[in-house]
Coordinates of C-alpha atoms in Angstrom, one line a residue:
M1 CA -21.7 -12.7 -17.6
S2 CA -23.4 -9.4 -17.6
A3 CA -23.5 -9.0 -13.8
P4 CA -19.7 -8.2 -13.4
S5 CA -19.9 -5.5 -16.1
R6 CA -22.6 -3.7 -14.1
A7 CA -20.9 -4.1 -10.8
S8 CA -19.5 -1.1 -8.9
I9 CA -16.5 -1.2 -6.7
R10 CA -17.0 0.3 -3.3
F11 CA -13.9 2.1 -2.1
T12 CA -14.1 1.3 1.6
V13 CA -11.2 1.8 3.9
P14 CA -9.8 -1.7 3.5
M15 CA -10.1 -1.5 -0.2
L16 CA -8.3 1.9 -0.3
N17 CA -5.5 0.5 1.9
S18 CA -5.2 -2.7 -0.3
L19 CA -4.9 -0.6 -3.5
A20 CA -2.3 1.6 -1.9
F21 CA -0.4 -1.5 -0.8
V22 CA -0.4 -2.9 -4.3
S23 CA 0.7 0.4 -5.8
M24 CA 3.5 0.8 -3.3
F25 CA 4.7 -2.8 -3.8
V26 CA 4.7 -2.3 -7.6
I27 CA 6.7 0.9 -7.4
G28 CA 9.2 -0.8 -5.1
G29 CA 9.3 -3.8 -7.3
L30 CA 10.0 -1.8 -10.5
S31 CA 12.7 0.1 -8.8
G32 CA 14.2 -3.2 -7.6
I33 CA 14.4 -4.5 -11.1
Y34 CA 16.3 -1.3 -12.1
M35 CA 18.7 -1.8 -9.1
A36 CA 19.3 -5.5 -10.0
N37 CA 21.5 -4.4 -12.9
S38 CA 25.0 -4.4 -11.6
P39 CA 26.4 -1.5 -13.7
V40 CA 23.5 0.7 -12.6
D41 CA 23.8 -0.4 -9.0
I42 CA 27.4 0.8 -8.9
Y43 CA 26.3 4.4 -9.7
I44 CA 23.2 4.5 -7.5
H45 CA 24.7 2.7 -4.5
D46 CA 24.9 4.9 -1.4
T47 CA 22.3 7.3 -2.8
Y48 CA 18.7 8.2 -1.7
Y49 CA 17.4 6.0 -4.5
I50 CA 18.3 2.9 -2.4
V51 CA 16.7 4.4 0.7
A52 CA 13.5 5.3 -1.3
H53 CA 13.3 1.7 -2.6
I54 CA 13.4 0.2 0.9
H55 CA 10.9 2.7 2.2
Y56 CA 8.4 2.0 -0.6
V57 CA 8.6 -1.8 -0.2
V58 CA 9.0 -2.3 3.5
F59 CA 7.5 0.6 5.2
G60 CA 5.0 1.9 2.7
G61 CA 3.6 -1.5 1.8
S62 CA 3.5 -2.9 5.3
V63 CA 1.8 0.2 6.8
F64 CA -1.0 0.1 4.3
A65 CA -1.4 -3.7 4.6
I66 CA -1.6 -3.6 8.4
F67 CA -4.1 -0.7 8.4
G68 CA -6.2 -2.5 5.8
G69 CA -6.1 -5.7 7.7
I70 CA -7.1 -4.0 10.9
F71 CA -10.1 -2.2 9.3
Y72 CA -11.2 -5.4 7.5
W73 CA -10.8 -7.9 10.4
F74 CA -11.8 -5.8 13.4
P75 CA -15.6 -6.1 12.8
K76 CA -15.3 -9.8 12.2
M77 CA -13.3 -10.4 15.4
F78 CA -15.0 -8.0 17.8
G79 CA -18.5 -7.4 16.3
R80 CA -18.2 -3.6 16.2
H81 CA -17.5 -1.5 13.2
M82 CA -14.7 1.1 13.2
N83 CA -15.3 4.7 12.2
S84 CA -14.8 5.0 8.5
T85 CA -14.0 8.8 8.7
L86 CA -11.2 8.0 11.0
G87 CA -10.2 5.2 8.7
K88 CA -9.9 7.5 5.8
I89 CA -7.8 9.9 7.9
T90 CA -5.6 7.0 8.8
F91 CA -5.4 6.1 5.1
G92 CA -4.2 9.6 4.2
S93 CA -1.8 10.0 7.1
P94 CA 1.1 7.7 5.8
S95 CA 1.1 9.6 2.4
S96 CA 1.1 13.1 3.9
P97 CA 4.3 14.8 5.1

């Protein structure tokens, strides 16, 4: 039982993308719970709050999941590693304006 306590997490490109996917999905899910309340939905309908919720869940989550999957599975499928510096740039690009 002492081995997991001394373990260190390596923040590789697929791990960064998967953590970003989970955080985006949680933010979108929490905003979805708020919007499920009908009296609240009447006031926030047709606002940018609805647009932000869709972008967090659909676009933010899917982009990070796709990039993470590509960087994880590419070496397994083709036998060549991708450049991790470019992967970190790719990780930062969806979150930058």
